[in-house]
């Protein structure tokens, strides 16, 4: 790795470290300001965009090595309130990576088939293969977010009544922790992002959707209704971070009132994650080297 690249990686690590939570005990959501732009001034948008572009370029190289090595899989989980910018982050951060090595899954309200299974089932069957980056746009965390805020959803999950107790969410946190340890031990690197937008900024973005004909399609009356449960959601998110942060599966609570900053932080965290794997291209042995030399000779001799 060249020196320029090393310094980029160092910058990425520092930027991401600020929002990374390895141990959630005592975490308070109010410690993260949604309007924070870290080392960038509010009018430093261009600088952050440069950082994003550099991150994207680096990512594309790292992904190439991930794919060639074919040992690790990377799972990126995105959670957020509506209009926090999940889709844009996914689009921008992954813009440089080879589509062959990347899969995105969006998890909506579960179907009848999905409700006929345990809550991890649909996510488990969408996990990335070795060598790939998998993205979850929402995830099994909804089971401790929307389902917690709207407990009537829980009662529609076809669970045996004796298993639906007041401890169910505590149990789900334990199940998620165990699942993510299991993934880590099987070579799936997990990174989780909560894009933390403020209630005020969400209002602004909803109003834009109502006012701009090109954004009308994004508007959903249901989203405005969900806004009414804002505080309950924030409590639920805080608990998620407290209960499920771990060094092998950290949460990044990313300020999301400034889209350009959100994207730079996420790109930095993904670069840092891939970098930590010390990916190298597979080395070949003397026998394979001899084979390559032979193939070369035969091509040249044609
Ligand atoms: P966008 O609005 O940007 O297209 P989105 O992720 O908000 O993306 P929607 O179809 O609007 O997609 O919303 C998906 C909905 O599905 C969310 O309200 C989410 O809370 C809900 N959902 C996801 N998983 C579950 C679950 N396990 N149980 C119940 N509801 C869920
Ligand atoms: Mg939505």
PDB file of C-alpha atoms in Angstrom, residues 8-17 20 22 55 58-59 62-63 65-66 69 72-78 93-94 132-134 187-193 247-250 252 265-279:
ATOM      1  CA  UNK A   8      -6.414   7.913   3.552  1.00  0.00           C
ATOM      2  CA  UNK A   9      -7.021   4.808   5.610  1.00  0.00           C
ATOM      3  CA  UNK A  10      -5.827   6.589   8.728  1.00  0.00           C
ATOM      4  CA  UNK A  11      -8.192   9.496   8.036  1.00  0.00           C
ATOM      5  CA  UNK A  12     -11.053   7.092   7.466  1.00  0.00           C
ATOM      6  CA  UNK A  13     -10.334   5.271  10.714  1.00  0.00           C
ATOM      7  CA  UNK A  14     -10.290   8.520  12.679  1.00  0.00           C
ATOM      8  CA  UNK A  15     -13.493   9.838  11.136  1.00  0.00           C
ATOM      9  CA  UNK A  16     -15.398   6.604  11.715  1.00  0.00           C
ATOM     10  CA  UNK A  17     -14.002   6.008  15.210  1.00  0.00           C
ATOM     11  CA  UNK A  20     -18.328   3.776  16.537  1.00  0.00           C
ATOM     12  CA  UNK A  22     -18.051  -1.275  20.580  1.00  0.00           C
ATOM     13  CA  UNK A  55     -13.240   6.461   0.158  1.00  0.00           C
ATOM     14  CA  UNK A  58     -10.380   2.814  -2.035  1.00  0.00           C
ATOM     15  CA  UNK A  59     -13.430   0.673  -1.418  1.00  0.00           C
ATOM     16  CA  UNK A  62     -10.530  -3.401  -1.298  1.00  0.00           C
ATOM     17  CA  UNK A  63     -13.621  -5.107  -2.627  1.00  0.00           C
ATOM     18  CA  UNK A  65      -9.293  -8.158  -3.021  1.00  0.00           C
ATOM     19  CA  UNK A  66     -12.195  -9.373  -0.874  1.00  0.00           C
ATOM     20  CA  UNK A  69      -9.572 -13.920  -1.629  1.00  0.00           C
ATOM     21  CA  UNK A  72     -14.549 -13.178   4.320  1.00  0.00           C
ATOM     22  CA  UNK A  73     -18.065 -11.901   3.757  1.00  0.00           C
ATOM     23  CA  UNK A  74     -19.069  -8.386   4.812  1.00  0.00           C
ATOM     24  CA  UNK A  75     -22.542  -7.541   6.081  1.00  0.00           C
ATOM     25  CA  UNK A  76     -23.559  -3.884   6.321  1.00  0.00           C
ATOM     26  CA  UNK A  77     -26.812  -3.204   8.148  1.00  0.00           C
ATOM     27  CA  UNK A  78     -28.642   0.107   7.735  1.00  0.00           C
ATOM     28  CA  UNK A  93     -21.106   4.604  -0.864  1.00  0.00           C
ATOM     29  CA  UNK A  94     -21.416   1.535  -3.046  1.00  0.00           C
ATOM     30  CA  UNK A 132     -19.100 -10.424  -1.164  1.00  0.00           C
ATOM     31  CA  UNK A 133     -20.535  -7.378   0.480  1.00  0.00           C
ATOM     32  CA  UNK A 134     -24.151  -7.770   1.567  1.00  0.00           C
ATOM     33  CA  UNK A 187     -16.039 -15.135   8.727  1.00  0.00           C
ATOM     34  CA  UNK A 188     -18.870 -12.649   8.280  1.00  0.00           C
ATOM     35  CA  UNK A 189     -17.740  -9.169   9.227  1.00  0.00           C
ATOM     36  CA  UNK A 190     -20.727  -7.231  10.565  1.00  0.00           C
ATOM     37  CA  UNK A 191     -21.033  -3.435  10.654  1.00  0.00           C
ATOM     38  CA  UNK A 192     -24.259  -1.674  11.662  1.00  0.00           C
ATOM     39  CA  UNK A 193     -25.303   1.885  10.889  1.00  0.00           C
ATOM     40  CA  UNK A 247     -16.266  -5.136  19.002  1.00  0.00           C
ATOM     41  CA  UNK A 248     -17.049  -7.759  16.354  1.00  0.00           C
ATOM     42  CA  UNK A 249     -20.379  -6.091  15.456  1.00  0.00           C
ATOM     43  CA  UNK A 250     -20.190  -2.397  16.328  1.00  0.00           C
ATOM     44  CA  UNK A 252     -22.091   3.427  14.092  1.00  0.00           C
ATOM     45  CA  UNK A 265     -18.712   8.744   7.640  1.00  0.00           C
ATOM     46  CA  UNK A 266     -20.296   5.572   6.303  1.00  0.00           C
ATOM     47  CA  UNK A 267     -17.729   5.304   3.506  1.00  0.00           C
ATOM     48  CA  UNK A 268     -14.969   5.774   6.077  1.00  0.00           C
ATOM     49  CA  UNK A 269     -16.390   3.060   8.318  1.00  0.00           C
ATOM     50  CA  UNK A 270     -16.668   0.609   5.446  1.00  0.00           C
ATOM     51  CA  UNK A 271     -13.115   1.351   4.296  1.00  0.00           C
ATOM     52  CA  UNK A 272     -11.901   0.819   7.836  1.00  0.00           C
ATOM     53  CA  UNK A 273     -13.819  -2.445   8.114  1.00  0.00           C
ATOM     54  CA  UNK A 274     -12.401  -3.897   4.900  1.00  0.00           C
ATOM     55  CA  UNK A 275      -8.941  -2.632   5.753  1.00  0.00           C
ATOM     56  CA  UNK A 276      -9.055  -4.439   9.100  1.00  0.00           C
ATOM     57  CA  UNK A 277      -9.281  -7.737   7.223  1.00  0.00           C
ATOM     58  CA  UNK A 278      -5.774  -7.267   5.780  1.00  0.00           C
ATOM     59  CA  UNK A 279      -6.965  -8.596   2.458  1.00  0.00           C
TER      60      UNK A 279
END
